[in-house]
């Protein structure tokens, strides 16, 4: 069989020489001049200085990443690697930041040319995907030297110990052989994550904006409950997504819109179940700002607007565990303390409900922890550019470390009774609870960034009854 039989073609008509010539002329000068530096630029410069100090005498290469294929010739919407954003403030694909002992350079694709047809011939051309900044515009806004990314390979030939943030851009990985001096690349990923643990003023501002926008999205969902009863959880997912896309970049992660027994699935994202009066809705969602910082907030809402007595009692047990966790948050405290405090309240609450086959103290014994049947996951994580921020940090600096001013984390102990759990009363089965706060550690304690949303069962009901009139 001849290979020619499998030849494919484009659904677009090929350009003619006459069209090429015509398309190369008659374009206005659209260069943007006298641009102001972006607010993030100064913060990014200080972050690069911290990275440079961590690896003196070395070159650090951090790519933004490339478009990823969704299916056939369709790509996912681009979202740059968080370390690249943190160090540069830029969000464009195919760019690479190089941090060297004597300065920094952002290697980026220049604007697509009009004189050679790239503008309209290439599917990456500006006619297809929109205008991208020129190198001069990027330099002005980001406060960093810029060069054409086509010059990157030659620039990396200079003899200098080099570390690459690998796994982000295979093309960049191939330009620099992996080092054979131990764990150079793993160390780079860990150090970058650890440098990001303490948020600067710009990051805290962005995270507060994300939380405030998320609170408005939760109010949107409450307003949409009646419409969702005629459709499904997906109506509520779409309602929240509209807020995220209108005020921010997107959702920071797949929204968990879990009505009824779906609330007992920790990461329920199908969001295709019914929304019914008498059930609870566990909504875990976060707006990602246009600077790419995300909130991560959870609330449990009675779909009818009112908790039943059993729903209320279990909600308040979960809220008490959350309160206990918050009380442990202060600089110098062990990171794991807030989880332990939440679990102690939870275990004693489960014992009071008659669910444990032993005492609460016996269940809390590290050799047992059987109380975890109803609260399996951890009680929080760091938050920032990623919903599970700084995950590459070494345990000594994060999980086994201590809290410090500028840390931003979630506090989210949960309580989940599976629909088929015969060890709990039938009235408990299919009920799931998680109250998740976003918290900034301050010099003398903590500040709730998610303060705009109610916490107690009574306050949830009161808020839901008035949210229809909230602008």
CSV table of C-alpha atoms in Angstrom, one decimal:
chain,number,residue,atom,x,y,z
A,1,UNK,CA,0.0,0.0,0.0
A,2,UNK,CA,1.5,3.3,-1.0
A,3,UNK,CA,2.1,5.9,1.7
A,4,UNK,CA,0.6,8.6,-0.5
A,5,UNK,CA,-2.8,7.0,0.2
A,6,UNK,CA,-2.6,8.4,3.8
A,7,UNK,CA,-1.7,11.9,2.8
A,8,UNK,CA,-3.7,14.6,4.6
A,9,UNK,CA,-4.3,18.2,3.9
A,10,UNK,CA,-5.5,21.4,5.5
A,11,UNK,CA,-9.1,22.5,5.5
A,12,UNK,CA,-7.8,26.0,4.8
A,13,UNK,CA,-7.1,27.0,1.2
A,14,UNK,CA,-3.4,27.5,0.5
A,15,UNK,CA,-2.3,31.1,-0.1
A,16,UNK,CA,-1.3,32.4,-3.5
A,17,UNK,CA,1.8,34.4,-4.3
A,18,UNK,CA,-0.5,37.4,-5.0
A,19,UNK,CA,-2.1,37.0,-1.6
A,20,UNK,CA,1.3,36.8,0.1
A,21,UNK,CA,2.4,40.0,-1.6
A,22,UNK,CA,-0.9,41.8,-0.8
A,23,UNK,CA,-0.8,40.6,2.9
A,24,UNK,CA,2.8,41.9,3.4
A,25,UNK,CA,1.9,45.6,2.9
A,26,UNK,CA,-0.4,48.2,4.3
A,27,UNK,CA,-0.1,47.6,8.0
A,28,UNK,CA,0.1,50.4,10.6
A,29,UNK,CA,2.8,50.6,13.3
A,30,UNK,CA,1.1,49.2,16.4
A,31,UNK,CA,4.1,49.2,18.7
A,32,UNK,CA,3.1,50.4,22.2
A,33,UNK,CA,5.6,52.9,23.5
A,34,UNK,CA,6.0,54.7,26.9
A,35,UNK,CA,4.5,51.7,28.8
A,36,UNK,CA,4.5,51.8,32.6
A,37,UNK,CA,6.2,49.0,34.5
A,38,UNK,CA,3.7,46.5,35.9
A,39,UNK,CA,3.2,46.4,39.7
A,40,UNK,CA,4.5,42.9,39.9
A,41,UNK,CA,7.8,43.7,38.2
A,42,UNK,CA,9.6,45.0,41.3
A,43,UNK,CA,8.5,42.1,43.3
A,44,UNK,CA,9.6,39.6,40.6
A,45,UNK,CA,13.0,41.3,40.5
A,46,UNK,CA,13.5,40.7,44.3
A,47,UNK,CA,12.4,37.1,43.9
A,48,UNK,CA,15.0,36.6,41.2
A,49,UNK,CA,17.6,38.1,43.5
A,50,UNK,CA,16.7,35.5,46.2
A,51,UNK,CA,17.0,32.7,43.7
A,52,UNK,CA,20.3,34.0,42.5
A,53,UNK,CA,21.6,34.1,46.1
A,54,UNK,CA,20.5,30.5,46.6
A,55,UNK,CA,22.7,29.3,43.7
A,56,UNK,CA,25.7,31.7,43.5
A,57,UNK,CA,27.7,31.5,40.3
A,58,UNK,CA,25.1,29.4,38.5
A,59,UNK,CA,22.7,29.9,35.7
A,60,UNK,CA,19.0,29.0,36.3
A,61,UNK,CA,16.7,28.3,33.4
A,62,UNK,CA,12.9,28.4,34.0
A,63,UNK,CA,10.6,27.9,31.0
A,64,UNK,CA,7.0,29.1,30.8
A,65,UNK,CA,5.9,25.9,29.0
A,66,UNK,CA,4.1,25.3,25.7
A,67,UNK,CA,0.6,24.7,24.5
A,68,UNK,CA,-0.7,21.2,25.3
A,69,UNK,CA,-2.9,19.3,22.9
A,70,UNK,CA,-6.4,18.6,24.1
A,71,UNK,CA,-7.5,16.5,21.1
A,72,UNK,CA,-6.6,16.4,17.4
A,73,UNK,CA,-5.6,20.0,16.5
A,74,UNK,CA,-7.2,21.6,19.6
A,75,UNK,CA,-5.0,22.9,22.5
A,76,UNK,CA,-5.9,23.6,26.1
A,77,UNK,CA,-6.0,27.2,27.0
A,78,UNK,CA,-2.4,28.1,28.0
A,79,UNK,CA,-1.5,28.5,31.6
A,80,UNK,CA,2.3,29.1,32.3
A,81,UNK,CA,4.2,27.2,34.9
A,82,UNK,CA,3.8,28.9,38.3
A,83,UNK,CA,7.6,29.2,39.0
A,84,UNK,CA,7.9,31.1,35.7
A,85,UNK,CA,5.1,33.5,36.6
A,86,UNK,CA,6.5,34.0,40.1
A,87,UNK,CA,9.9,35.0,38.8
A,88,UNK,CA,8.9,37.0,35.8
A,89,UNK,CA,5.3,38.3,36.1
A,90,UNK,CA,4.9,37.1,32.4
A,91,UNK,CA,2.2,34.7,31.2
A,92,UNK,CA,3.1,34.0,27.5
A,93,UNK,CA,3.8,30.6,26.1
A,94,UNK,CA,7.2,29.4,24.6
A,95,UNK,CA,9.1,32.0,26.7
A,96,UNK,CA,12.1,31.1,28.9
A,97,UNK,CA,13.6,33.1,31.8
A,98,UNK,CA,17.3,32.8,32.4
A,99,UNK,CA,18.7,34.0,35.7
A,100,UNK,CA,22.5,34.5,35.7
A,101,UNK,CA,25.0,35.8,38.2
A,102,UNK,CA,25.2,39.2,36.4
A,103,UNK,CA,21.6,39.7,35.4
A,104,UNK,CA,18.4,38.2,34.0
A,105,UNK,CA,17.1,37.7,30.5
A,106,UNK,CA,13.6,36.8,29.3
A,107,UNK,CA,13.8,34.9,26.0
A,108,UNK,CA,10.4,35.2,24.2
A,109,UNK,CA,8.9,34.9,20.8
A,110,UNK,CA,8.8,38.3,19.0
A,111,UNK,CA,5.7,39.5,17.4
A,112,UNK,CA,4.8,37.6,14.2
A,113,UNK,CA,6.0,39.3,11.1
A,114,UNK,CA,3.8,40.8,8.4
A,115,UNK,CA,6.5,40.8,5.6
A,116,UNK,CA,7.0,37.0,5.4
A,117,UNK,CA,3.4,35.8,5.9
A,118,UNK,CA,4.0,34.5,9.4
A,119,UNK,CA,1.2,36.8,10.7
A,120,UNK,CA,-1.5,34.9,8.8
A,121,UNK,CA,0.2,31.7,7.5
A,122,UNK,CA,1.2,30.2,10.9
A,123,UNK,CA,-1.5,28.9,13.3
A,124,UNK,CA,0.6,30.6,16.0
A,125,UNK,CA,0.5,33.9,14.0
A,126,UNK,CA,-1.3,36.9,15.4
A,127,UNK,CA,-4.2,36.7,13.0
A,128,UNK,CA,-5.1,33.3,14.5
A,129,UNK,CA,-4.3,33.7,18.2
A,130,UNK,CA,-4.1,37.4,18.8
A,131,UNK,CA,-1.4,40.0,19.4
A,132,UNK,CA,1.5,39.2,21.7
A,133,UNK,CA,3.8,41.9,23.1
A,134,UNK,CA,6.9,42.8,21.3
A,135,UNK,CA,10.3,42.2,23.0
A,136,UNK,CA,10.6,46.0,23.8
A,137,UNK,CA,7.1,46.0,25.3
A,138,UNK,CA,7.8,43.1,27.5
A,139,UNK,CA,11.1,44.7,28.7
A,140,UNK,CA,9.3,47.9,29.6
A,141,UNK,CA,6.4,46.2,31.5
A,142,UNK,CA,8.4,43.5,33.2
A,143,UNK,CA,11.6,45.4,33.9
A,144,UNK,CA,13.8,42.7,32.6
A,145,UNK,CA,16.1,42.4,29.5
A,146,UNK,CA,14.5,40.5,26.6
A,147,UNK,CA,15.8,38.6,23.6
A,148,UNK,CA,14.3,36.5,20.8
A,149,UNK,CA,13.8,33.0,22.0
A,150,UNK,CA,15.5,31.8,18.8
A,151,UNK,CA,18.7,33.0,20.5
A,152,UNK,CA,18.3,30.8,23.6
A,153,UNK,CA,20.3,27.8,22.4
A,154,UNK,CA,23.4,30.0,21.6
A,155,UNK,CA,23.1,31.9,24.8
A,156,UNK,CA,23.1,28.6,26.8
A,157,UNK,CA,26.4,27.5,25.3
A,158,UNK,CA,28.4,29.9,27.5
A,159,UNK,CA,30.4,27.9,30.0
A,160,UNK,CA,28.5,28.3,33.3
A,161,UNK,CA,27.0,25.7,35.7
A,162,UNK,CA,23.4,25.5,34.7
A,163,UNK,CA,20.2,24.1,36.3
A,164,UNK,CA,17.0,23.7,34.4
A,165,UNK,CA,13.5,23.5,35.8
A,166,UNK,CA,12.8,20.3,33.9
A,167,UNK,CA,9.6,18.7,32.8
A,168,UNK,CA,8.1,22.0,31.7
A,169,UNK,CA,9.4,22.3,28.1
A,170,UNK,CA,11.0,19.3,26.5
A,171,UNK,CA,12.7,21.5,23.9
A,172,UNK,CA,14.5,23.5,26.7
A,173,UNK,CA,15.3,20.3,28.5
A,174,UNK,CA,17.1,19.0,25.4
A,175,UNK,CA,19.3,22.2,25.2
A,176,UNK,CA,21.1,21.5,28.5
A,177,UNK,CA,22.4,18.1,29.4
A,178,UNK,CA,21.3,16.9,32.8
A,179,UNK,CA,24.0,17.4,35.4
A,180,UNK,CA,25.7,14.5,37.0
A,181,UNK,CA,26.5,16.1,40.4
A,182,UNK,CA,23.7,14.6,42.4
A,183,UNK,CA,20.2,16.1,42.6
A,184,UNK,CA,20.8,19.5,41.0
A,185,UNK,CA,17.4,19.6,39.3
A,186,UNK,CA,15.5,18.3,42.2
A,187,UNK,CA,17.2,20.8,44.4
A,188,UNK,CA,16.2,23.6,42.1
A,189,UNK,CA,12.5,22.6,42.2
A,190,UNK,CA,12.6,22.3,46.0
A,191,UNK,CA,14.3,25.7,46.5
A,192,UNK,CA,11.9,27.5,44.2
A,193,UNK,CA,9.0,26.0,46.1
A,194,UNK,CA,10.5,26.9,49.5
A,195,UNK,CA,11.2,30.5,48.3
A,196,UNK,CA,7.5,30.8,47.5
A,197,UNK,CA,6.3,29.7,50.9
A,198,UNK,CA,6.3,33.2,52.4
A,199,UNK,CA,4.2,35.5,50.3
A,200,UNK,CA,5.1,39.1,49.7
A,201,UNK,CA,2.7,42.1,49.8
A,202,UNK,CA,1.8,41.7,46.1
A,203,UNK,CA,0.9,38.0,46.5
A,204,UNK,CA,-1.2,38.7,49.7
A,205,UNK,CA,-3.1,41.4,47.9
A,206,UNK,CA,-3.8,39.0,44.9
A,207,UNK,CA,-4.9,36.2,47.2
A,208,UNK,CA,-7.3,38.5,49.0
A,209,UNK,CA,-8.8,39.5,45.7
A,210,UNK,CA,-9.2,35.9,44.8
A,211,UNK,CA,-11.0,35.2,48.0
A,212,UNK,CA,-13.3,38.2,47.6
A,213,UNK,CA,-14.2,37.2,44.1
A,214,UNK,CA,-14.8,33.6,45.2
A,215,UNK,CA,-17.2,34.8,47.9
A,216,UNK,CA,-19.2,36.6,45.2
A,217,UNK,CA,-19.2,33.4,43.2
A,218,UNK,CA,-20.6,31.5,46.2
A,219,UNK,CA,-23.4,34.1,46.4
A,220,UNK,CA,-24.1,33.6,42.7
A,221,UNK,CA,-24.5,29.9,43.4
A,222,UNK,CA,-27.0,30.5,46.1
A,223,UNK,CA,-29.0,32.7,43.8
A,224,UNK,CA,-29.0,29.9,41.2
A,225,UNK,CA,-30.1,27.1,43.5
A,226,UNK,CA,-33.7,27.2,42.3
A,227,UNK,CA,-32.7,27.0,38.6
A,228,UNK,CA,-30.3,24.1,39.4
A,229,UNK,CA,-33.1,22.1,40.9
A,230,UNK,CA,-34.5,21.8,37.4
A,231,UNK,CA,-31.2,20.8,35.9
A,232,UNK,CA,-28.1,19.5,37.9
A,233,UNK,CA,-25.0,20.4,39.8
A,234,UNK,CA,-23.5,21.5,36.4
A,235,UNK,CA,-25.7,24.5,36.4
A,236,UNK,CA,-24.1,25.6,39.6
A,237,UNK,CA,-20.6,24.8,38.3
A,238,UNK,CA,-21.3,27.0,35.3
A,239,UNK,CA,-22.6,29.7,37.5
A,240,UNK,CA,-19.4,29.9,39.5
A,241,UNK,CA,-17.3,29.6,36.4
A,242,UNK,CA,-18.9,32.7,34.9
A,243,UNK,CA,-17.8,34.7,37.9
A,244,UNK,CA,-14.3,33.2,37.7
A,245,UNK,CA,-13.9,34.1,34.0
A,246,UNK,CA,-15.5,37.5,34.4
A,247,UNK,CA,-13.4,38.7,37.3
A,248,UNK,CA,-10.4,36.5,37.0
A,249,UNK,CA,-8.5,34.2,34.6
A,250,UNK,CA,-10.4,31.0,35.4
A,251,UNK,CA,-11.2,28.6,38.2
A,252,UNK,CA,-8.0,27.7,40.1
A,253,UNK,CA,-9.0,24.0,40.0
A,254,UNK,CA,-12.0,21.9,38.9
A,255,UNK,CA,-14.9,23.0,41.1
A,256,UNK,CA,-16.4,20.5,43.5
A,257,UNK,CA,-20.1,21.0,43.3
A,258,UNK,CA,-21.4,18.1,45.4
A,259,UNK,CA,-25.0,17.8,46.3
A,260,UNK,CA,-26.5,15.1,48.5
A,261,UNK,CA,-24.3,12.0,48.9
A,262,UNK,CA,-21.8,13.3,46.3
A,263,UNK,CA,-20.4,15.4,49.2
A,264,UNK,CA,-18.8,12.3,50.6
A,265,UNK,CA,-16.6,12.0,47.6
A,266,UNK,CA,-13.6,14.2,48.4
A,267,UNK,CA,-12.8,15.3,44.9
A,268,UNK,CA,-16.2,15.0,43.2
A,269,UNK,CA,-15.9,16.9,39.9
A,270,UNK,CA,-18.4,15.1,37.6
A,271,UNK,CA,-20.9,17.6,38.9
A,272,UNK,CA,-23.8,15.9,37.1
A,273,UNK,CA,-26.1,15.0,40.1
A,274,UNK,CA,-29.5,16.3,41.1
A,275,UNK,CA,-29.9,19.3,43.3
A,276,UNK,CA,-32.8,18.7,45.7
A,277,UNK,CA,-34.4,20.4,48.7
A,278,UNK,CA,-33.6,18.6,51.9
A,279,UNK,CA,-30.0,17.8,50.7
A,280,UNK,CA,-26.8,19.6,51.5
A,281,UNK,CA,-24.5,21.2,48.9
A,282,UNK,CA,-20.8,21.0,49.5
A,283,UNK,CA,-19.2,23.7,47.3
A,284,UNK,CA,-15.4,23.7,47.0
A,285,UNK,CA,-14.3,26.3,44.5
A,286,UNK,CA,-11.8,29.1,43.9
A,287,UNK,CA,-11.4,32.0,41.5
A,288,UNK,CA,-8.0,32.3,40.0
A,289,UNK,CA,-7.1,36.0,39.5
A,290,UNK,CA,-5.7,37.3,36.2
A,291,UNK,CA,-2.3,37.3,38.0
A,292,UNK,CA,-3.0,33.5,38.5
A,293,UNK,CA,-3.3,33.4,42.3
A,294,UNK,CA,-6.2,31.2,43.4
A,295,UNK,CA,-8.5,30.9,46.3
A,296,UNK,CA,-9.7,27.5,47.7
A,297,UNK,CA,-12.8,27.9,49.8
A,298,UNK,CA,-15.5,25.3,50.8
A,299,UNK,CA,-18.9,25.9,52.4
A,300,UNK,CA,-21.7,23.5,53.1
A,301,UNK,CA,-25.1,24.9,52.2
A,302,UNK,CA,-28.6,23.5,52.9
A,303,UNK,CA,-30.3,23.6,49.5
A,304,UNK,CA,-33.6,24.5,51.0
A,305,UNK,CA,-32.0,27.3,53.0
A,306,UNK,CA,-32.3,25.5,56.4
A,307,UNK,CA,-30.4,22.7,58.1
A,308,UNK,CA,-32.3,19.8,59.6
A,309,UNK,CA,-31.5,19.1,63.3
A,310,UNK,CA,-29.1,16.3,62.4
A,311,UNK,CA,-27.5,18.2,59.6
A,312,UNK,CA,-27.0,21.2,61.9
A,313,UNK,CA,-25.4,19.1,64.7
A,314,UNK,CA,-22.9,17.4,62.4
A,315,UNK,CA,-22.2,20.8,60.7
A,316,UNK,CA,-21.4,22.3,64.1
A,317,UNK,CA,-19.1,19.4,65.0
A,318,UNK,CA,-17.2,20.0,61.8
A,319,UNK,CA,-17.1,23.8,62.5
A,320,UNK,CA,-15.8,23.2,66.1
A,321,UNK,CA,-13.0,21.2,64.6
A,322,UNK,CA,-12.2,24.1,62.2
A,323,UNK,CA,-12.3,26.5,65.1
A,324,UNK,CA,-9.8,24.4,67.1
A,325,UNK,CA,-7.5,24.3,64.1
A,326,UNK,CA,-7.6,28.0,63.6
A,327,UNK,CA,-6.8,28.6,67.3
A,328,UNK,CA,-3.4,26.9,66.7
A,329,UNK,CA,-2.3,29.2,63.9
A,330,UNK,CA,0.5,31.6,64.9
A,331,UNK,CA,4.2,32.2,64.0
A,332,UNK,CA,6.5,29.5,65.3
A,333,UNK,CA,3.8,26.9,65.7
A,334,UNK,CA,4.4,23.5,64.2
A,335,UNK,CA,2.7,23.2,60.8
A,336,UNK,CA,1.1,20.0,61.8
A,337,UNK,CA,-0.4,21.4,65.1
A,338,UNK,CA,-3.6,22.7,63.5
A,339,UNK,CA,-4.4,19.3,62.0
A,340,UNK,CA,-3.9,17.5,65.3
A,341,UNK,CA,-6.2,20.0,67.1
A,342,UNK,CA,-9.0,19.5,64.5
A,343,UNK,CA,-8.7,15.7,64.7
A,344,UNK,CA,-8.9,15.8,68.5
A,345,UNK,CA,-12.2,17.6,68.4
A,346,UNK,CA,-13.4,15.3,65.6
A,347,UNK,CA,-12.5,12.1,67.5
A,348,UNK,CA,-14.2,13.3,70.7
A,349,UNK,CA,-17.3,14.3,68.7
A,350,UNK,CA,-17.5,10.9,67.0
A,351,UNK,CA,-17.1,9.2,70.4
A,352,UNK,CA,-20.0,11.4,71.8
A,353,UNK,CA,-22.1,10.2,68.8
A,354,UNK,CA,-21.5,6.6,69.8
A,355,UNK,CA,-19.7,5.8,66.6
A,356,UNK,CA,-16.3,4.7,67.9
A,357,UNK,CA,-15.8,1.2,69.2
A,358,UNK,CA,-13.3,2.5,71.7
A,359,UNK,CA,-12.6,5.7,73.6
A,360,UNK,CA,-11.6,8.9,71.8
A,361,UNK,CA,-8.1,8.7,73.3
A,362,UNK,CA,-7.6,5.1,72.1
A,363,UNK,CA,-8.8,6.1,68.6
A,364,UNK,CA,-6.3,9.1,68.6
A,365,UNK,CA,-3.4,6.8,69.4
A,366,UNK,CA,-1.0,6.9,66.4
A,367,UNK,CA,-1.1,3.1,66.3
A,368,UNK,CA,-4.9,3.3,65.7
A,369,UNK,CA,-6.4,6.5,64.3
A,370,UNK,CA,-9.6,4.5,63.5
A,371,UNK,CA,-11.6,7.8,63.8
A,372,UNK,CA,-10.2,8.6,60.3
A,373,UNK,CA,-12.8,6.3,58.8
A,374,UNK,CA,-14.9,9.5,58.7
A,375,UNK,CA,-12.2,12.1,58.1
A,376,UNK,CA,-9.5,10.7,55.9
A,377,UNK,CA,-7.6,13.6,54.4
A,378,UNK,CA,-5.3,16.2,55.9
A,379,UNK,CA,-6.7,19.4,57.3
A,380,UNK,CA,-5.0,21.9,55.0
A,381,UNK,CA,-2.2,22.9,52.6
A,382,UNK,CA,-0.3,26.0,51.4
A,383,UNK,CA,-2.1,28.2,48.9
A,384,UNK,CA,-0.8,30.6,46.2
A,385,UNK,CA,-0.2,30.4,42.5
A,386,UNK,CA,-1.1,26.7,42.9
A,387,UNK,CA,-4.0,25.4,44.8
A,388,UNK,CA,-1.7,23.0,46.5
A,389,UNK,CA,1.1,25.5,46.6
A,390,UNK,CA,4.8,24.8,47.1
A,391,UNK,CA,4.3,21.0,47.1
A,392,UNK,CA,7.9,20.4,45.9
A,393,UNK,CA,9.2,21.9,49.2
A,394,UNK,CA,11.2,19.5,51.4
A,395,UNK,CA,9.2,18.2,54.4
A,396,UNK,CA,11.7,19.8,56.8
A,397,UNK,CA,10.7,23.2,55.4
A,398,UNK,CA,7.0,22.7,55.0
A,399,UNK,CA,5.1,19.7,56.6
A,400,UNK,CA,7.6,19.3,59.4
A,401,UNK,CA,8.4,22.9,59.6
A,402,UNK,CA,6.9,25.9,61.5
A,403,UNK,CA,4.5,28.6,60.5
A,404,UNK,CA,5.8,32.0,59.7
A,405,UNK,CA,4.3,35.5,58.9
A,406,UNK,CA,3.4,35.5,55.2
A,407,UNK,CA,2.4,31.9,55.0
A,408,UNK,CA,-1.0,31.4,53.3
A,409,UNK,CA,-2.8,28.1,53.9
A,410,UNK,CA,-6.1,26.5,53.9
A,411,UNK,CA,-7.8,25.1,57.1
A,412,UNK,CA,-10.3,22.4,56.0
A,413,UNK,CA,-11.0,19.4,58.3
A,414,UNK,CA,-13.8,17.3,57.0
A,415,UNK,CA,-16.4,14.8,58.1
A,416,UNK,CA,-17.8,12.3,55.6
A,417,UNK,CA,-20.4,9.5,56.1
A,418,UNK,CA,-20.5,7.3,53.1
A,419,UNK,CA,-24.0,6.3,51.7
A,420,UNK,CA,-23.3,2.6,52.4
A,421,UNK,CA,-21.7,2.9,55.8
A,422,UNK,CA,-23.6,0.5,58.1
A,423,UNK,CA,-21.6,1.6,61.2
A,424,UNK,CA,-23.5,4.9,61.3
A,425,UNK,CA,-27.2,5.7,61.8
A,426,UNK,CA,-29.1,5.7,58.5
A,427,UNK,CA,-29.8,9.4,59.0
A,428,UNK,CA,-26.1,10.2,58.8
A,429,UNK,CA,-25.4,8.3,55.6
A,430,UNK,CA,-24.6,10.4,52.6
A,431,UNK,CA,-23.8,13.5,54.6
A,432,UNK,CA,-20.5,15.2,53.9
A,433,UNK,CA,-19.0,18.3,55.5
A,434,UNK,CA,-16.0,20.5,54.9
A,435,UNK,CA,-15.6,24.1,56.0
A,436,UNK,CA,-12.5,25.5,54.3
A,437,UNK,CA,-10.9,28.8,55.2
A,438,UNK,CA,-8.0,30.6,53.5
A,439,UNK,CA,-5.7,32.0,56.1
A,440,UNK,CA,-2.8,34.4,56.2
A,441,UNK,CA,-0.3,34.0,59.1
A,442,UNK,CA,0.5,37.4,60.6
A,443,UNK,CA,3.1,38.6,63.1
A,444,UNK,CA,0.8,37.9,66.0
A,445,UNK,CA,-1.6,35.2,64.8
A,446,UNK,CA,-3.7,34.9,61.7
A,447,UNK,CA,-6.1,36.7,59.4
A,448,UNK,CA,-9.0,35.1,57.6
A,449,UNK,CA,-8.8,36.0,53.9
A,450,UNK,CA,-12.2,34.1,53.4
A,451,UNK,CA,-13.9,36.3,56.0
A,452,UNK,CA,-16.7,37.4,53.6
A,453,UNK,CA,-18.4,34.0,53.9
A,454,UNK,CA,-20.4,32.7,57.0
A,455,UNK,CA,-19.1,30.0,59.3
A,456,UNK,CA,-21.7,29.0,61.8
A,457,UNK,CA,-24.9,27.1,60.8
A,458,UNK,CA,-27.0,30.0,61.9
A,459,UNK,CA,-25.0,32.5,59.9
A,460,UNK,CA,-25.1,30.3,56.8
A,461,UNK,CA,-28.9,30.2,57.0
A,462,UNK,CA,-29.1,34.0,57.6
A,463,UNK,CA,-26.7,34.7,54.7
A,464,UNK,CA,-28.6,32.5,52.3
A,465,UNK,CA,-31.9,34.2,53.2
A,466,UNK,CA,-30.5,37.6,52.3
A,467,UNK,CA,-28.1,36.9,49.4
A,468,UNK,CA,-30.8,37.4,46.8
A,469,UNK,CA,-30.7,41.1,47.6
A,470,UNK,CA,-26.9,41.3,47.6
A,471,UNK,CA,-25.5,43.2,44.6
